PDB file of C-alpha atoms in Angstrom:
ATOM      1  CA  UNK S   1       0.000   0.000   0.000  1.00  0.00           C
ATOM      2  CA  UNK S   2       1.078   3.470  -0.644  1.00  0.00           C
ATOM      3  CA  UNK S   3       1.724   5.746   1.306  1.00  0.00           C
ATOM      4  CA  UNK S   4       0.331   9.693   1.720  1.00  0.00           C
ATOM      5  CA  UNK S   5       2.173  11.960  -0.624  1.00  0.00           C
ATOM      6  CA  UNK S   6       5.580  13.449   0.744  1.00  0.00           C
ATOM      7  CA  UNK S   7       5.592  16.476   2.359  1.00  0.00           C
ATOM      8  CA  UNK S   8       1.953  16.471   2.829  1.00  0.00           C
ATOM      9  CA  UNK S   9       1.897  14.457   5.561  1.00  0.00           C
ATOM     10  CA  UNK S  10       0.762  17.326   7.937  1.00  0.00           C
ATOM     11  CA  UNK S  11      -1.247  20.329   7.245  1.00  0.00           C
ATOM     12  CA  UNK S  12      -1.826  23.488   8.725  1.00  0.00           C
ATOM     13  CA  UNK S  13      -5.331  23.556   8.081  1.00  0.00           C
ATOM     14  CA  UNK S  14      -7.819  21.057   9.306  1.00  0.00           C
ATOM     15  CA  UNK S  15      -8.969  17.737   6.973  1.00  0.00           C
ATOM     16  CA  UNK S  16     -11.079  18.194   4.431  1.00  0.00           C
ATOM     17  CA  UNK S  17     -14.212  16.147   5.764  1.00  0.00           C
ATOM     18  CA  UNK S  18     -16.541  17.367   3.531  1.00  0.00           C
ATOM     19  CA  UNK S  19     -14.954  16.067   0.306  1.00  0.00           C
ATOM     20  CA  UNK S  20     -13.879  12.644   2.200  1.00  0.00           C
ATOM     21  CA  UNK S  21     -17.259  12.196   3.589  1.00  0.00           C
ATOM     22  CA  UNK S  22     -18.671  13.075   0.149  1.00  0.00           C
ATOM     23  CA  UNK S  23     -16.674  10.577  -1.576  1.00  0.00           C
ATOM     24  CA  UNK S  24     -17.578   7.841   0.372  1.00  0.00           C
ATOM     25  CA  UNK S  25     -21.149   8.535  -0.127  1.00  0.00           C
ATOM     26  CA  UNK S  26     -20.398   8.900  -3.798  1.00  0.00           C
ATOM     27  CA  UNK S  27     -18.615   6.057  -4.270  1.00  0.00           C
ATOM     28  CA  UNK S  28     -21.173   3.974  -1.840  1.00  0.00           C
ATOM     29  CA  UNK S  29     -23.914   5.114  -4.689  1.00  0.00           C
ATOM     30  CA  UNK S  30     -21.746   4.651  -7.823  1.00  0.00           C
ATOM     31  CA  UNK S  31     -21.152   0.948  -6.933  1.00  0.00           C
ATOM     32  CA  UNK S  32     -24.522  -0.014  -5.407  1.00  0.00           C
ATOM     33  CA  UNK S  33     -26.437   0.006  -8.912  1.00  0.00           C
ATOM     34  CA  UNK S  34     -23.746  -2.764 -10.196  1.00  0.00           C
ATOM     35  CA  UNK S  35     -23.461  -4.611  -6.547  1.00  0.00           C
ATOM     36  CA  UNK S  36     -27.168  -5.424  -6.937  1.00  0.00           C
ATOM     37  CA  UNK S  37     -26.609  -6.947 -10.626  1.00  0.00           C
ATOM     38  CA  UNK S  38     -23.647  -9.016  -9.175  1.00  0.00           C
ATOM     39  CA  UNK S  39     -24.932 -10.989  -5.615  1.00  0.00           C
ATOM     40  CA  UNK S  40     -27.353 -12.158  -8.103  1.00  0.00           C
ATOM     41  CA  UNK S  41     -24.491 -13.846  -9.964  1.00  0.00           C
ATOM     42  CA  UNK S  42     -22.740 -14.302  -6.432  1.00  0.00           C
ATOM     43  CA  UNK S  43     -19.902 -12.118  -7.417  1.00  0.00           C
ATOM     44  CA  UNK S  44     -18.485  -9.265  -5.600  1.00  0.00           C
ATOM     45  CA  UNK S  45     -16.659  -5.827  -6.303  1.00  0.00           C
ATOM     46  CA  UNK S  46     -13.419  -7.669  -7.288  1.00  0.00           C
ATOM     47  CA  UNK S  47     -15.137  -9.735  -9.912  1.00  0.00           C
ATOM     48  CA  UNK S  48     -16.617  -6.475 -11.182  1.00  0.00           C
ATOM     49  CA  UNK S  49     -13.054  -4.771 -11.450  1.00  0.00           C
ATOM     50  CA  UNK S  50     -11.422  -7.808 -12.914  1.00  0.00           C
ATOM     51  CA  UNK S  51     -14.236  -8.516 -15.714  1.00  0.00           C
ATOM     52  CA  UNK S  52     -14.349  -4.389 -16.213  1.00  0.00           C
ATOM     53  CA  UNK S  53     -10.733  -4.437 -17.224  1.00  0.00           C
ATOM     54  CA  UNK S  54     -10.379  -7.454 -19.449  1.00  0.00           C
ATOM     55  CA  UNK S  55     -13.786  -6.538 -20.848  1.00  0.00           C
ATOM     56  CA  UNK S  56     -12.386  -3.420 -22.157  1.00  0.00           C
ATOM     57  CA  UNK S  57      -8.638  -4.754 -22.925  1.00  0.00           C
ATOM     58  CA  UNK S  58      -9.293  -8.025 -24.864  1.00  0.00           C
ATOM     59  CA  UNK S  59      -5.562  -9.926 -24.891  1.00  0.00           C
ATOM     60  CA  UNK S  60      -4.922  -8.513 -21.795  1.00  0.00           C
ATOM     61  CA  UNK S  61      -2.554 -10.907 -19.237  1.00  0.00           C
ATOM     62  CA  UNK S  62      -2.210 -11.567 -15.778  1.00  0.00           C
ATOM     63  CA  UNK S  63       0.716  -9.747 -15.117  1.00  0.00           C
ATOM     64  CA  UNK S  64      -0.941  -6.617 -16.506  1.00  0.00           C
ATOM     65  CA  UNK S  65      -4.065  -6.760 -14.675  1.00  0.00           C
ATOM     66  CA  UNK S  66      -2.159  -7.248 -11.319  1.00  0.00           C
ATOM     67  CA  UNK S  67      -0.732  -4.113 -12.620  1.00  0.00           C
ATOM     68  CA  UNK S  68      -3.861  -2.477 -12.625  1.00  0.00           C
ATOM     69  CA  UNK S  69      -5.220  -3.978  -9.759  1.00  0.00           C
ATOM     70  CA  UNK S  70      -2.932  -4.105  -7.354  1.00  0.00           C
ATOM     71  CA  UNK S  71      -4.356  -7.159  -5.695  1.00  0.00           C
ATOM     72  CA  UNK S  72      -2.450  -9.823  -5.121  1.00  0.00           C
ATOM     73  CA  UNK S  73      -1.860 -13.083  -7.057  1.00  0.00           C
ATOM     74  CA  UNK S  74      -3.818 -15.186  -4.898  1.00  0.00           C
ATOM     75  CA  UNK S  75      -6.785 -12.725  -4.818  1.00  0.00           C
ATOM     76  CA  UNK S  76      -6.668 -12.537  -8.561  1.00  0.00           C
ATOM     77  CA  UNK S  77      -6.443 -16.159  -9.238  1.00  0.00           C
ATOM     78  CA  UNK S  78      -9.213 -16.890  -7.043  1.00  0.00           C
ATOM     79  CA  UNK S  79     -11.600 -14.199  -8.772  1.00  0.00           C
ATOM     80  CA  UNK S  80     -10.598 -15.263 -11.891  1.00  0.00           C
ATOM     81  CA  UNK S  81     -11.470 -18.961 -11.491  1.00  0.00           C
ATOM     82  CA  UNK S  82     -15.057 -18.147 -11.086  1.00  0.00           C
ATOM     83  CA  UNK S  83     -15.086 -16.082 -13.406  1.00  0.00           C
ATOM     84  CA  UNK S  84     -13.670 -18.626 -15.809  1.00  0.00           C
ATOM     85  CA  UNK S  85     -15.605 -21.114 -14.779  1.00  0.00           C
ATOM     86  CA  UNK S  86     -19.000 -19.603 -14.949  1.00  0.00           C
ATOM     87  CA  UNK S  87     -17.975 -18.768 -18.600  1.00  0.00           C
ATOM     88  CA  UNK S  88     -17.671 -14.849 -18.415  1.00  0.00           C
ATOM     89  CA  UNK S  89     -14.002 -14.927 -19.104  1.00  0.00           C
ATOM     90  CA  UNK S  90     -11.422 -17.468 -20.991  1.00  0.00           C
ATOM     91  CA  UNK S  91      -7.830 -17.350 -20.815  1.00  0.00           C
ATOM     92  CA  UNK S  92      -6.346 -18.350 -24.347  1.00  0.00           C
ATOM     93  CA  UNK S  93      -2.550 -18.996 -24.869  1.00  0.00           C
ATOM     94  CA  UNK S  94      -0.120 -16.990 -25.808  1.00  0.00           C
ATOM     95  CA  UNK S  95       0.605 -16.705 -29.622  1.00  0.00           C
ATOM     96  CA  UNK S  96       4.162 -15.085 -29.301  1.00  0.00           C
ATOM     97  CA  UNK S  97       4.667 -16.683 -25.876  1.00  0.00           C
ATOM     98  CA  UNK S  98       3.015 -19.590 -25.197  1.00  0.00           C
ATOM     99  CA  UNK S  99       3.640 -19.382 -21.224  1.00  0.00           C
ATOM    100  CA  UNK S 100       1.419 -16.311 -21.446  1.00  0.00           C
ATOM    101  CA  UNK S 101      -2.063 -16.719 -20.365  1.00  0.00           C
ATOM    102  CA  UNK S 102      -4.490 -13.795 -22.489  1.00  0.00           C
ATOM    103  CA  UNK S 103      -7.601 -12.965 -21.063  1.00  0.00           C
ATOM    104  CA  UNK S 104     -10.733 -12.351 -22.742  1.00  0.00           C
ATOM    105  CA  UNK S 105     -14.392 -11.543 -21.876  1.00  0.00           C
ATOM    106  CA  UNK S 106     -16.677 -14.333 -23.416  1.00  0.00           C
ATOM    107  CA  UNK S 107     -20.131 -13.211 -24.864  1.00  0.00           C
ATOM    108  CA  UNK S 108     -21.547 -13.459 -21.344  1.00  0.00           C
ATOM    109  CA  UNK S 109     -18.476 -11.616 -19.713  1.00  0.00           C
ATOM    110  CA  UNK S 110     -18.935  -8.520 -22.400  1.00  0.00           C
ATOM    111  CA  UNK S 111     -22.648  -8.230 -22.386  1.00  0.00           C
ATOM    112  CA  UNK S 112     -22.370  -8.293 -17.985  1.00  0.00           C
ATOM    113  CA  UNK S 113     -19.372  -5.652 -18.012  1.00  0.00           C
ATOM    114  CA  UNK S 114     -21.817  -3.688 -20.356  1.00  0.00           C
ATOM    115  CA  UNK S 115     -24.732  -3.874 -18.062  1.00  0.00           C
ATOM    116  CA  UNK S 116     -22.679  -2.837 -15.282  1.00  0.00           C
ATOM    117  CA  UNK S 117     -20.849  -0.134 -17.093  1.00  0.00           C
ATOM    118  CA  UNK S 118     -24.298   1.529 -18.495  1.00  0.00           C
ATOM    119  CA  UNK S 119     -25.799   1.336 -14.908  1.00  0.00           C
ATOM    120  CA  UNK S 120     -22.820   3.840 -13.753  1.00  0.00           C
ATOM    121  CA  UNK S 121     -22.771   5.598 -16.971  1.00  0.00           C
ATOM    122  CA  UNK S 122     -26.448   6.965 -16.465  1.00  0.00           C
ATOM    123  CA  UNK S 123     -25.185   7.645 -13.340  1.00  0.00           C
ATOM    124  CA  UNK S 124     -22.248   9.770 -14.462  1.00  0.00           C
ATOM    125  CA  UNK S 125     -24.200  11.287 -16.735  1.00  0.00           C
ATOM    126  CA  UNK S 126     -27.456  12.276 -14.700  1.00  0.00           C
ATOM    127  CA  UNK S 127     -24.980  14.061 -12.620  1.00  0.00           C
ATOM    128  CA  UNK S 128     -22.859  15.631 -15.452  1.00  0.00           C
ATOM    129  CA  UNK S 129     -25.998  16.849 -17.053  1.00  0.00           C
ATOM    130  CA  UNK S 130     -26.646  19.341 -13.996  1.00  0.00           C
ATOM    131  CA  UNK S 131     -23.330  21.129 -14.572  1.00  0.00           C
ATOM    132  CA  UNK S 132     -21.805  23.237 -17.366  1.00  0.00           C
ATOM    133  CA  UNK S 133     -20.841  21.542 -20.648  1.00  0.00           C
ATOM    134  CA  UNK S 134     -16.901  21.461 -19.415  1.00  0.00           C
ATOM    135  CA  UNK S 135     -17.404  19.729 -16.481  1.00  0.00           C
ATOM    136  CA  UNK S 136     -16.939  16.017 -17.282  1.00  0.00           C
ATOM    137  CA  UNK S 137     -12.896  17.700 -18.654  1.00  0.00           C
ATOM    138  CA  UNK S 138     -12.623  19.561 -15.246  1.00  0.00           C
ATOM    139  CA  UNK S 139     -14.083  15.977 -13.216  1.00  0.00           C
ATOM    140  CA  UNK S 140     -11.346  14.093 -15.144  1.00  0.00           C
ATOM    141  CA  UNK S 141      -8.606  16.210 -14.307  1.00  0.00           C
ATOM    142  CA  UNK S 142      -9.601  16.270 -10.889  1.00  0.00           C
ATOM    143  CA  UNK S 143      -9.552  12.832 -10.913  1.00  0.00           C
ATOM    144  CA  UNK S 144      -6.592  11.979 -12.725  1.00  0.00           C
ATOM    145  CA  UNK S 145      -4.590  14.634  -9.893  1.00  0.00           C
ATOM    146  CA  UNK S 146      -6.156  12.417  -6.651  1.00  0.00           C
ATOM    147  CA  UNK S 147      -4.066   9.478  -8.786  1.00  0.00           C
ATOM    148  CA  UNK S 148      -0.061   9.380  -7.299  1.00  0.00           C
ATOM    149  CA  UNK S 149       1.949  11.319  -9.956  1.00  0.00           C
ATOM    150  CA  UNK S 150       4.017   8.199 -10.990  1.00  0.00           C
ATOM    151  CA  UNK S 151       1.130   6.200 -11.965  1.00  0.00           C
ATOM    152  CA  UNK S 152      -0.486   8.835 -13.983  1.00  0.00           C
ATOM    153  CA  UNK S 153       0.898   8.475 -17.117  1.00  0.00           C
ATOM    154  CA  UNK S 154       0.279   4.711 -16.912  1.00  0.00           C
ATOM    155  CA  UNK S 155      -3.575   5.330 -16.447  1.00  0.00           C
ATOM    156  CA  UNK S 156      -3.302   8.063 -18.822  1.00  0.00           C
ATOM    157  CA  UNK S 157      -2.531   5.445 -21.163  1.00  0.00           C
ATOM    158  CA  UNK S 158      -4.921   3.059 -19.830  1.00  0.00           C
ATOM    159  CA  UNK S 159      -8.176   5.296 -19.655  1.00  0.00           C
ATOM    160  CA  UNK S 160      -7.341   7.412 -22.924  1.00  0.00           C
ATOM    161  CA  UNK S 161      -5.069   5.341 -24.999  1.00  0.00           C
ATOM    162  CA  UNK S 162      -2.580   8.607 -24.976  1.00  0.00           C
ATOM    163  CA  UNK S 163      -0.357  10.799 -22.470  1.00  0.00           C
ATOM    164  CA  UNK S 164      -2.749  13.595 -23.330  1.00  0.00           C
ATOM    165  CA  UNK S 165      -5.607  15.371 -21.352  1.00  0.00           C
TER     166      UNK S 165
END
């Protein structure tokens, strides 16, 4: 786990509770829509991350989506067999490598990451709709900021396919 950023470790002014209390209770509501659509599957949060990610990144290996993750292995491996094995993801070999294990959302996986993904789009986008036209730019590099500085370009990559915005 990471620790806070340097230097900021102490402030002269008091915590901002508001904004942590408000992201809790925006996160709380951003994930409820999708936890609903999962305990009927019997999956959890981590299932929903996992099959979000290899959903969206077709090919994508294990190493890499620790990456992402930052779970461990064992977590991982132990999401990832159910999901396998309720036929929402398949791991293929390798073409280059065939030690590598690629991961890929079957029909199943695709059409629940979409599901999920909609339900917190029209979420997104409910709230988006009561601000001015820039805001979703100004929410994502807000967002991208609360992200540690040496990770940034990597999700940079990740979320935009570039180094830009």
């Amino acid at each position: 786990m990471k620790s806070p950023p340097s230097g900021k470790d102490t402030l002269a002014e008091p915590p901002t509770y508001d904004l942590i209390e408000l992201f809790f209770f925006a996160y709380r509501d951003f994930v409820s829509d999708p936890d609903r659509i999962l305990d009927e599957y019997g999956f959890g949060r981590a299932h929903h991350r996992v099959l979000h990610f290899v959903s969206r990144n077709p090919g994508l290996t294990i190493a890499e989506l620790l990456d992402i993750l930052r779970i461990t292995k064992q977590s991982l491996n132990r999401v990832l067999k159910e999901l396998i094995e309720k036929n929402f993801i398949e791991s293929r070999t390798g073409t280059a490598d065939r030690r590598q294990r690629l991961l890929h959302a079957t029909a199943k996986g695709h059409e629940l990451a979409l599901k999920l993904a909609t339900l917190q789009t029209c979420r997104i986008t409910r709230a988006l709709s009561e601000m001015e036209p820039e805001a979703k730019d100004m929410v994502s590099r807000y967002l991208l900021r609360l992200i540690d500085p040496s990770d940034s370009a990597h999700v940079k990559h990740l979320v935009f396919g570039s180094e830009e915005t």
